[in-house]
Amino acid sequence: FRILQHFHTTAEDYTIIFTSGCTAALKLIAESFPWIPEGTKQPSSRFCYLTDSHTSVVGMRGITASMNVLSVPIKPKEILVARSRLPAEEQNCTTPHLFSYPAQSNFSGTKYPLSWIQDIKSGRLCPIKLPGKWFVLLDAASYVSTSPLDLGVHPADFIPISFYKIFGFPTGLGALLVNNRIAPLLRKTYFGGGTAAAYLAGEDFYSPRKSIAERFEDGTVSFLDIIALKHGFDVLEKLTGGMEKIKQHTFALAHYTYAVLSTLKYANGAPVVRIYSDTDFSNPDAQGPIINFNVLDENGQVLGFSQVDSMASLHNIHVRTGCFCNTGACQMHLDISNEDIQRNLQAGHVCGDNIDLVDGRPTGSVRISFGYMSSFEDAQTFLNFIIATRLSNSNAEIPLQSVTKLMTESLPDDHLSFNKEDKLSPILQISDKELRNIPSEAETTGSWQQPEPEAESMRAAVSETAVPRCRKGGKPITVAKIYLYPIKSCSAFEVTEWPVGNQGLLYDRNWMVVNQNGVCITQKQEPRLCLVTPSIDLKQKIMIIQAEGMDPISVPLEDNAVKEAVICESKVCSHRVKTYDCGERIAGWLSTFLGRPCHLIRQSSDMKSKSHQKNTKGLSSATNISLSLVNEAQYLLINVASILQLKEHISARLKEPLEIEELIRRFRANIVISAPESFEEEEWAEISIGALQFQVVGPCSRCQIICIDQQSGERNKEILQSLSAARGRKTNFGIYLMNQPFCSSFSDTLSVGSQVLPVLKENTEIQPPTSSEEKCSG
């Protein structure tokens, strides 16, 4: 009853069916709606949905198709011109149709009119001209997290909700609110525990429970989490004063952030961001507290969302990136065609991965959202991050005093907000006049024009466009350094020559540290891992592990010492690997040094050929490349010339310049080469080193690990920001290599001083790897 009260309705009008979340609620509707299929004497049903809908809504068409019911996508602009009544003779048709739309777009925050509910049910608004009776599914998951919903005024037939989106807990619990007017019409075929009034096991007899909720809640519901809901709603009301105040508060933050963000300019007048919105953030009834955007460079080109995400994480800011399970809105705002989606899929891009640019065009965007716990300081922190990373060379500041005035006089109740101290505080108001008075670089530089080539000399020196188009003669390319990392994310072991195995350098990333739940720990979570120094003694067949303040400890290289160990399955990025625990002795050593419970596990040699393989684009289609516990590829190569060029750019931004050796170690490469030209490695398709032949499989997109000093474990976020500034639109540095087994016997060694012979690519554009994880070498 507390849930129904929150939505201003009663049990007389609505029934609550608890589900595992919104997706399960939507699936239940698709399975139980009284569809009339094609091919019957009656007119058939239609499932219509707004294209600006979540994947879970669009996915309902898979179920309707299996029932021989047609689905019709409706674009937002089409529904706005759909006001026309059916002829009188067609209004008596009882064929049920279902129209679904979001109360608030999870992509852009656009709020669609709740008045559509009554208009569609009354026939004043027809999604498509078809005789029948329309029912409305209102996807309220995004909307109700920050806005009030009155079902007494807007009586939709189905309302799926997710509770964690409202107050953060509990996850894995949602509900479907069903209008009692349609509830008796719902059909159900499967019956689970607790849903039957009576049934026979030996005969086809089943009588469902009379209660709609009991009939559709198969099995045991999450009753402990359900109990917590009352406390959640009560605390929400006590802290905030209700959903209307949350709505005003979150909109004020979004309006302020939008106003400042949309005025940020580069020195040449070019905008810093491109905001994807259907409104001007002037009305909280039309716009929710969501800002969707892409960051641009001075030339107006989009920076990949993965780069923005990596930079934001350094500032302790969490952003969402991609298409946000809303391909329809993503296509509409980013101008991505159906052919583009299919072409990107063929190029290796799938939903949820980090491939943010294909042929220079964005595959997704960045989204920030405000909730009832968000504060004005949070908005300023985000804006400071954008300015620090994009306008660091200018004197730009957040236009605070000149843009905003924090009203201190008394305001009406409907304009009150609240802060972290649980006290009501005045809403942040920004007048249009003040927005027009925001000073910008554009006012002094005139309209935005493409910068002259001379002004881009520094960037051209280190950008990917500066890579030579052909291999220049003269000084040969040689291997300068070789590193392996026996324990993933721990310190490097430098060698002058080393055997090559079928997974890369022998023993490279064969071990990794995991927490007590078996989850891999990297330097992102535990920077002190870089202070753990492993070394391999091939003669004694042991790995020696050292750390300051700890006695050295050894681990055998041979698997026969742990034949009795239990083989378990672990996960490295999206790859499943078979591993075994190396014992309590080394676990205690690592736990003592790191100050947290952890274990050392090793990839099982019996399972290497099966457990972690990659079908790599560009290699033989029949070739499965075996990997160790690496994220993406067998080898990572960097160029000393590229390091030197980057060092010049970074040194200009740091108080104390970095030593070249320190910078090399931050990039955690296996092979460091000395080549005449910086970044020429990005033009290579293949390389040969002695008898070994390698395929280049793509660039390494860098993350926050390069910000960690590998000698001290200290972080410096300026490193990643400098790389981003130097490389322009990407944070790529170094290239991934795969050894081609059909060209090598695997009995060779890799040696410092060996000559590197590259083969140039025909196309200089390198596509990033296709894994969904960041591609840093652990």
XYZ file of C-alpha atoms in Angstrom, residues 87-657:
571
model
C -14.591 6.586 -38.164
C -17.542 5.841 -35.883
C -18.023 2.322 -37.283
C -14.413 1.421 -36.375
C -14.548 2.769 -32.820
C -16.605 -0.209 -31.619
C -13.889 -2.702 -32.528
C -12.561 -4.460 -29.409
C -9.241 -5.735 -30.773
C -6.606 -4.868 -28.114
C -3.529 -2.887 -29.182
C -0.636 -1.804 -26.992
C 1.315 1.446 -27.241
C 4.491 1.879 -25.183
C 6.407 5.070 -24.552
C 8.795 6.349 -21.859
C 7.649 9.024 -19.449
C 11.268 10.224 -19.619
C 13.905 9.304 -22.182
C 16.792 7.543 -20.496
C 19.027 8.899 -23.280
C 18.344 12.637 -23.242
C 15.986 13.214 -20.299
C 13.200 14.413 -22.574
C 9.844 14.068 -20.817
C 7.050 12.972 -23.098
C 3.543 14.258 -22.298
C 1.645 12.184 -19.747
C -1.494 13.533 -21.395
C -0.850 11.044 -24.194
C -2.191 8.322 -21.891
C -5.771 9.617 -21.867
C -5.566 10.883 -25.435
C -4.609 7.439 -26.750
C -7.052 5.508 -24.580
C -9.900 7.844 -25.577
C -9.069 7.671 -29.274
C -8.124 11.344 -29.621
C -4.576 10.246 -30.436
C -3.942 7.210 -32.634
C -0.384 5.823 -32.964
C -1.567 4.150 -36.175
C -4.944 4.263 -37.871
C -6.352 0.874 -37.023
C -9.707 -0.148 -35.526
C -9.475 -1.449 -31.983
C -8.995 -0.541 -28.358
C -5.682 0.973 -27.277
C -3.921 0.251 -23.993
C -0.911 2.223 -22.774
C 2.356 0.939 -21.334
C 4.177 3.798 -19.606
C 7.872 3.010 -19.076
C 8.401 5.029 -15.892
C 11.756 3.601 -14.766
C 13.771 6.742 -15.510
C 10.982 9.209 -14.764
C 10.004 8.181 -11.231
C 13.576 8.382 -9.934
C 13.278 12.185 -9.763
C 9.675 13.112 -10.643
C 6.249 12.526 -9.091
C 3.786 10.302 -10.944
C 0.083 10.630 -10.164
C -1.755 7.587 -11.499
C -5.038 9.108 -10.381
C -4.558 11.799 -13.027
C -2.633 9.719 -15.588
C -4.041 6.162 -15.349
C -1.743 4.176 -17.622
C -2.575 0.468 -17.974
C 0.920 -0.848 -17.276
C 3.702 0.906 -15.358
C 7.022 -0.965 -14.882
C 9.319 0.526 -12.240
C 12.731 -0.237 -10.728
C 13.210 0.602 -7.047
C 16.975 1.020 -6.996
C 16.581 3.865 -9.484
C 14.444 5.672 -6.899
C 16.548 5.290 -3.765
C 19.517 3.098 -4.629
C 18.383 -0.040 -2.798
C 17.362 -2.783 -3.246
C 18.775 -3.869 -6.580
C 17.225 -6.822 -8.362
C 13.704 -5.800 -7.365
C 11.143 -4.094 -9.540
C 7.414 -4.080 -9.953
C 4.680 -3.934 -12.531
C 1.704 -1.776 -11.656
C -1.299 -3.116 -13.545
C -4.551 -1.228 -13.946
C -7.264 -3.468 -12.513
C -9.409 -2.676 -15.546
C -7.194 -4.818 -17.774
C -5.820 -7.225 -15.186
C -8.538 -9.876 -15.727
C -7.735 -9.946 -19.464
C -4.111 -10.989 -18.976
C -3.224 -14.533 -20.010
C -0.757 -16.827 -18.322
C 0.514 -20.199 -19.517
C 3.338 -21.109 -17.135
C 2.477 -21.563 -13.464
C 5.189 -21.618 -10.810
C 5.244 -22.209 -7.098
C 2.633 -20.207 -5.212
C 0.564 -19.259 -8.250
C -1.876 -22.199 -8.331
C -5.070 -22.538 -6.318
C -5.044 -26.218 -7.306
C -3.610 -28.455 -10.027
C -3.188 -32.120 -10.881
C 0.184 -33.672 -11.664
C -1.322 -36.593 -13.599
C -3.896 -34.655 -15.608
C -4.067 -31.336 -17.443
C -5.907 -29.496 -14.696
C -4.860 -26.159 -13.222
C -6.790 -23.475 -11.385
C -4.959 -20.164 -10.845
C -5.163 -18.060 -7.731
C -7.721 -15.285 -7.852
C -5.283 -12.556 -6.820
C -3.574 -11.105 -9.894
C -0.357 -10.539 -7.956
C -0.248 -14.116 -6.615
C -1.077 -15.474 -10.050
C 1.875 -13.752 -11.725
C 4.544 -13.856 -8.998
C 6.109 -17.220 -9.802
C 8.131 -18.709 -6.972
C 9.382 -16.939 -3.867
C 9.533 -13.178 -4.190
C 12.402 -11.219 -2.624
C 10.432 -10.644 0.571
C 13.304 -9.238 2.625
C 13.944 -6.570 0.004
C 10.215 -5.871 -0.243
C 10.150 -5.167 3.494
C 12.939 -2.616 2.979
C 10.839 -0.664 0.467
C 8.645 0.963 3.122
C 11.719 2.265 4.906
C 13.078 3.520 1.590
C 9.968 5.524 0.770
C 9.685 6.863 4.325
C 13.314 8.010 4.444
C 13.031 9.547 0.977
C 10.025 11.572 2.119
C 11.684 12.581 5.380
C 14.964 13.678 3.795
C 13.557 15.547 0.835
C 9.996 16.535 1.489
C 8.672 14.579 -1.481
C 9.115 13.962 -5.170
C 8.069 17.447 -6.261
C 10.960 18.967 -4.341
C 13.305 16.328 -5.773
C 12.093 17.265 -9.223
C 12.785 20.982 -8.655
C 16.151 20.338 -7.012
C 17.543 17.997 -9.662
C 16.250 20.147 -12.498
C 17.964 23.216 -11.018
C 21.287 21.366 -11.036
C 20.777 20.136 -14.606
C 19.680 23.593 -15.786
C 22.761 25.242 -14.268
C 25.133 22.608 -15.657
C 23.538 22.799 -19.093
C 23.726 26.589 -19.091
C 27.436 26.673 -18.276
C 28.373 23.662 -20.402
C 26.684 25.061 -23.497
C 28.653 28.320 -23.262
C 32.157 26.852 -22.948
C 34.300 27.739 -25.960
C 37.835 27.184 -27.128
C 40.027 30.169 -27.913
C 38.988 29.948 -31.566
C 35.301 30.110 -30.642
C 34.615 26.426 -31.206
C 32.220 24.818 -28.697
C 33.724 22.420 -26.158
C 30.726 20.075 -26.166
C 27.814 19.065 -28.370
C 24.691 18.524 -26.258
C 22.007 16.121 -27.468
C 18.674 17.456 -26.257
C 15.140 18.099 -27.499
C 14.634 21.000 -25.061
C 16.435 24.117 -23.856
C 16.286 23.002 -20.202
C 13.780 25.746 -19.364
C 10.894 23.603 -18.096
C 11.118 20.752 -15.539
C 7.899 19.309 -16.939
C 9.562 18.815 -20.319
C 13.134 17.979 -19.299
C 14.562 15.638 -16.680
C 17.930 15.944 -14.890
C 19.908 14.193 -17.641
C 22.514 15.804 -19.896
C 23.762 13.818 -22.873
C 26.720 15.130 -24.821
C 29.983 14.510 -26.618
C 33.186 16.448 -26.040
C 34.690 18.131 -29.101
C 38.207 19.258 -29.934
C 39.134 22.682 -31.293
C 38.367 21.485 -34.817
C 34.853 20.391 -33.942
C 35.725 16.698 -34.064
C 34.236 14.364 -31.449
C 36.494 12.909 -28.768
C 35.693 9.263 -28.108
C 33.507 8.630 -25.081
C 35.995 6.068 -23.742
C 38.620 8.787 -23.469
C 36.188 11.068 -21.621
C 35.238 8.210 -19.284
C 38.884 7.483 -18.487
C 39.571 11.139 -17.764
C 36.456 11.479 -15.605
C 37.465 8.505 -13.469
C 40.690 10.323 -12.572
C 38.541 13.106 -11.128
C 36.349 10.614 -9.222
C 33.423 11.316 -11.525
C 31.254 8.474 -12.772
C 29.683 8.951 -16.191
C 27.718 6.590 -18.389
C 28.853 6.131 -21.969
C 27.666 4.454 -25.158
C 24.062 4.334 -26.375
C 22.562 3.574 -22.923
C 20.429 0.683 -24.191
C 18.508 3.148 -26.350
C 19.636 2.687 -29.932
C 16.654 4.600 -31.339
C 17.476 7.834 -29.506
C 21.183 7.352 -30.163
C 20.556 7.074 -33.893
C 18.272 10.091 -33.887
C 20.595 12.429 -31.982
C 23.930 11.256 -33.400
C 22.598 10.879 -36.945
C 23.544 7.199 -37.149
C 21.763 5.360 -39.959
C 20.594 1.754 -39.936
C 23.360 0.986 -42.394
C 25.887 2.591 -40.025
C 24.775 0.305 -37.186
C 25.188 -2.789 -39.354
C 28.496 -1.550 -40.766
C 29.837 -0.850 -37.277
C 28.849 -4.364 -36.216
C 30.805 -5.811 -39.120
C 33.772 -3.654 -38.058
C 33.669 -5.323 -34.641
C 31.667 -2.779 -32.618
C 28.977 -4.202 -30.330
C 26.784 -2.612 -27.671
C 28.694 -1.944 -24.475
C 32.243 -2.059 -25.836
C 34.811 0.743 -25.855
C 34.936 1.331 -29.609
C 33.802 4.931 -29.497
C 34.777 6.076 -32.995
C 34.449 4.274 -36.304
C 35.806 6.103 -39.342
C 36.017 9.220 -37.178
C 32.314 9.192 -36.302
C 31.013 8.582 -32.767
C 29.226 5.343 -31.951
C 27.792 6.770 -28.730
C 27.989 9.624 -26.250
C 28.454 10.601 -22.599
C 25.626 10.993 -20.090
C 25.481 12.612 -16.670
C 22.458 12.413 -14.377
C 21.509 14.149 -11.141
C 19.649 12.508 -8.260
C 18.187 13.682 -4.986
C 21.589 13.325 -3.256
C 23.378 15.423 -5.895
C 24.565 18.863 -4.848
C 25.571 22.142 -6.421
C 29.170 21.240 -5.559
C 28.807 18.055 -7.642
C 27.779 20.128 -10.655
C 30.754 22.447 -10.161
C 33.114 19.490 -9.809
C 31.950 18.162 -13.164
C 32.297 21.545 -14.863
C 35.757 21.998 -13.351
C 36.711 18.625 -14.823
C 35.631 19.690 -18.326
C 37.504 22.978 -18.031
C 40.632 21.379 -16.569
C 40.871 18.763 -19.306
C 39.757 20.809 -22.320
C 40.623 24.420 -21.476
C 43.682 23.921 -19.274
C 45.805 26.225 -21.417
C 43.388 29.125 -21.069
C 42.333 31.189 -18.095
C 38.782 29.890 -18.267
C 36.806 29.600 -15.071
C 33.315 28.432 -14.302
C 31.114 31.477 -14.942
C 29.575 31.268 -11.479
C 29.007 34.730 -10.090
C 28.275 36.236 -13.492
C 25.899 33.463 -14.454
C 24.024 32.541 -11.322
C 22.402 34.129 -8.372
C 21.482 32.004 -5.420
C 18.181 33.417 -4.279
C 18.286 34.074 -0.533
C 14.860 35.600 -0.164
C 11.868 33.444 0.658
C 10.550 31.376 -2.208
C 7.214 29.644 -2.611
C 7.095 26.019 -1.481
C 7.104 24.727 -5.041
C 10.492 26.321 -5.640
C 12.313 24.908 -2.654
C 15.236 22.538 -2.867
C 17.456 20.808 -0.339
C 21.093 20.117 0.398
C 23.252 17.474 2.039
C 22.372 18.805 5.501
C 18.764 17.679 4.908
C 17.603 21.284 5.135
C 15.652 23.068 2.479
C 17.739 25.556 0.580
C 16.867 27.965 -2.221
C 16.927 26.645 -5.749
C 19.666 27.830 -8.056
C 18.150 30.183 -10.595
C 19.751 31.465 -13.784
C 18.111 34.139 -15.859
C 18.256 34.155 -19.637
C 19.651 37.675 -19.506
C 22.557 36.523 -17.348
C 23.235 33.624 -19.714
C 23.493 36.028 -22.592
C 26.044 38.040 -20.604
C 28.411 35.131 -20.043
C 31.822 36.211 -21.387
C 33.318 33.825 -23.893
C 36.398 33.670 -26.058
C 34.146 33.782 -29.099
C 33.272 37.412 -28.394
C 36.875 38.488 -28.844
C 37.932 36.098 -31.569
C 34.872 36.322 -33.769
C 33.055 33.352 -35.263
C 34.591 29.922 -35.045
C 36.861 29.003 -37.933
C 39.105 26.066 -38.566
C 42.528 26.803 -36.980
C 45.460 27.514 -39.234
C 47.981 24.674 -39.707
C 50.726 26.706 -37.994
C 48.657 26.996 -34.824
C 48.476 23.237 -34.633
C 52.209 22.567 -34.888
C 52.559 20.935 -31.463
C 49.546 18.710 -31.949
C 50.593 17.784 -35.470
C 53.924 16.643 -34.111
C 52.286 13.983 -31.987
C 48.970 13.378 -33.718
C 48.173 10.333 -35.756
C 48.017 12.468 -38.889
C 51.742 13.143 -38.493
C 52.655 9.486 -39.014
C 54.728 9.071 -42.206
C 52.967 7.281 -45.010
C 55.903 5.117 -45.950
C 58.879 3.543 -44.217
C 61.844 5.876 -44.486
C 65.287 4.503 -45.117
C 68.323 5.175 -42.972
C 68.692 4.128 -39.361
C 67.386 0.593 -38.751
C 64.699 -0.190 -36.181
C 65.860 -2.349 -33.278
C 64.526 -3.859 -30.070
C 65.677 -1.608 -27.200
C 64.078 -3.280 -24.175
C 62.110 -6.399 -23.312
C 59.799 -6.662 -20.325
C 57.567 -9.418 -19.048
C 55.073 -9.229 -16.228
C 54.838 -12.669 -14.641
C 52.100 -11.499 -12.246
C 49.403 -9.450 -13.899
C 49.493 -5.786 -12.797
C 52.672 -6.248 -10.732
C 56.143 -4.861 -11.462
C 57.997 -5.543 -14.708
C 60.832 -8.060 -15.071
C 63.361 -6.693 -17.566
C 65.436 -9.135 -19.640
C 67.868 -8.895 -22.537
C 66.616 -12.076 -24.218
C 63.750 -14.372 -23.460
C 62.046 -17.483 -24.860
C 58.803 -17.099 -26.772
C 55.963 -19.460 -25.941
C 52.649 -20.115 -27.632
C 50.989 -17.345 -25.586
C 53.666 -14.681 -25.892
C 56.801 -14.245 -23.810
C 57.254 -17.327 -21.662
C 55.542 -16.891 -18.254
C 54.268 -13.413 -19.147
C 51.105 -12.800 -17.081
C 50.710 -16.433 -16.079
C 49.696 -15.416 -12.546
C 47.330 -12.835 -11.112
C 46.252 -11.586 -7.697
C 42.578 -11.983 -6.791
C 40.508 -10.906 -3.806
C 38.701 -13.286 -1.474
C 35.836 -13.483 -3.980
C 38.147 -14.567 -6.786
C 37.943 -11.215 -8.629
C 41.143 -9.995 -10.278
C 42.862 -7.073 -8.518
C 44.710 -4.602 -10.746
C 46.572 -1.367 -10.105
C 43.309 0.504 -10.642
C 42.058 -0.884 -7.330
C 45.447 -1.449 -5.650
C 48.314 0.770 -6.920
C 50.763 -0.920 -4.489
C 50.775 -3.964 -6.776
C 53.465 -2.181 -8.796
C 55.738 -2.539 -5.760
C 55.502 -6.341 -5.909
C 58.514 -7.411 -7.980
C 58.536 -10.910 -9.516
C 61.513 -12.388 -11.349
C 61.919 -15.710 -13.143
C 64.850 -18.063 -12.622
C 64.672 -20.511 -15.530
C 67.527 -22.675 -14.222
C 66.043 -23.203 -10.765
C 62.521 -23.218 -12.252
C 61.120 -20.800 -9.712
C 59.547 -17.350 -9.634
C 60.970 -15.155 -6.864
C 58.665 -12.449 -5.507
C 60.059 -9.489 -3.577
C 58.690 -6.344 -1.949
C 60.087 -3.744 0.403
C 59.909 -4.841 4.039
C 59.119 -8.451 3.109
C 61.300 -11.542 2.919
C 61.540 -12.904 -0.643
C 59.240 -15.802 -1.414
C 59.389 -18.297 -4.273
C 56.746 -20.037 -6.352
C 57.560 -23.105 -8.520
C 57.270 -22.766 -12.284
C 56.358 -26.416 -12.761
C 52.685 -27.335 -12.468
C 53.444 -30.802 -10.966
C 54.003 -29.198 -7.554
C 50.303 -28.428 -7.369
C 48.711 -31.387 -9.125
C 46.259 -31.702 -6.245
C 45.126 -28.088 -6.565
C 41.480 -27.501 -7.467
C 40.973 -26.059 -10.939
C 38.547 -23.135 -10.918
C 37.239 -20.711 -13.490
C 38.202 -17.036 -13.392
C 37.495 -14.111 -15.678
C 39.889 -11.708 -17.373
C 37.853 -8.976 -19.071
C 35.332 -10.971 -21.093
C 37.541 -14.079 -21.305
C 36.998 -17.212 -19.220
C 40.192 -18.799 -17.958
C 40.966 -21.945 -15.972
C 43.154 -21.253 -12.949
C 44.336 -22.804 -9.703
C 45.268 -21.323 -6.336
C 48.993 -21.180 -5.551
C 48.490 -21.874 -1.854
C 48.081 -20.236 1.528
C 51.780 -19.427 1.985
C 51.973 -16.950 -0.896
C 48.410 -15.777 -0.153
C 49.503 -14.810 3.374
C 52.592 -13.022 2.017
C 50.558 -10.921 -0.444
C 47.798 -10.238 2.085
C 50.337 -8.952 4.606
C 52.023 -6.647 2.114
C 48.838 -5.300 0.514
C 46.903 -5.130 3.770
C 43.890 -6.947 2.357
C 42.897 -10.605 1.949
C 44.026 -11.913 -1.418
C 45.329 -14.999 -3.227
C 47.730 -15.695 -6.067
C 46.261 -17.829 -8.810
C 47.853 -19.244 -11.953
C 46.466 -20.134 -15.328
C 46.209 -23.890 -15.664
C 48.625 -25.189 -18.310
C 46.269 -28.083 -19.085
C 43.581 -25.651 -20.109
C 45.596 -22.915 -21.821
C 44.869 -24.084 -25.315
C 41.127 -24.090 -24.669
C 40.319 -21.545 -22.019
C 41.531 -18.182 -23.272
C 41.606 -17.830 -27.018
C 40.964 -15.024 -29.409
C 39.923 -15.134 -33.017
C 41.854 -12.152 -34.274
C 40.811 -10.090 -37.234
C 43.507 -10.122 -39.867
C 44.904 -13.521 -38.962
C 43.826 -16.721 -40.602
C 40.138 -17.346 -39.924
C 40.985 -20.844 -38.793
C 43.573 -19.626 -36.302
C 42.688 -19.376 -32.626
C 45.354 -17.385 -30.811
C 45.997 -18.611 -27.284
C 46.346 -15.916 -24.617
C 47.677 -15.829 -21.080
C 46.008 -13.598 -18.472
C 46.404 -10.507 -20.655
C 43.466 -8.233 -21.424
C 43.709 -8.152 -25.176
C 46.772 -9.453 -27.033
C 49.983 -11.425 -26.569
C 52.348 -8.448 -26.876
C 52.309 -4.694 -26.439
C 54.893 -2.637 -28.332
C 55.912 0.991 -27.824
C 58.454 3.198 -29.602
C 61.158 5.200 -27.785
C 60.823 7.985 -30.385
C 57.126 8.246 -29.579
C 57.929 8.317 -25.863
C 60.421 11.165 -26.386
C 57.909 13.158 -28.406
C 55.262 12.634 -25.748
C 57.752 13.481 -22.977
C 58.236 16.955 -24.446
C 54.522 17.593 -24.277
C 54.106 16.174 -20.769
C 57.153 18.012 -19.367
C 55.605 21.315 -20.393
C 52.624 20.548 -18.151
C 54.474 19.120 -15.122
C 56.394 20.908 -12.398
C 59.037 18.189 -12.371
C 59.853 16.549 -15.733
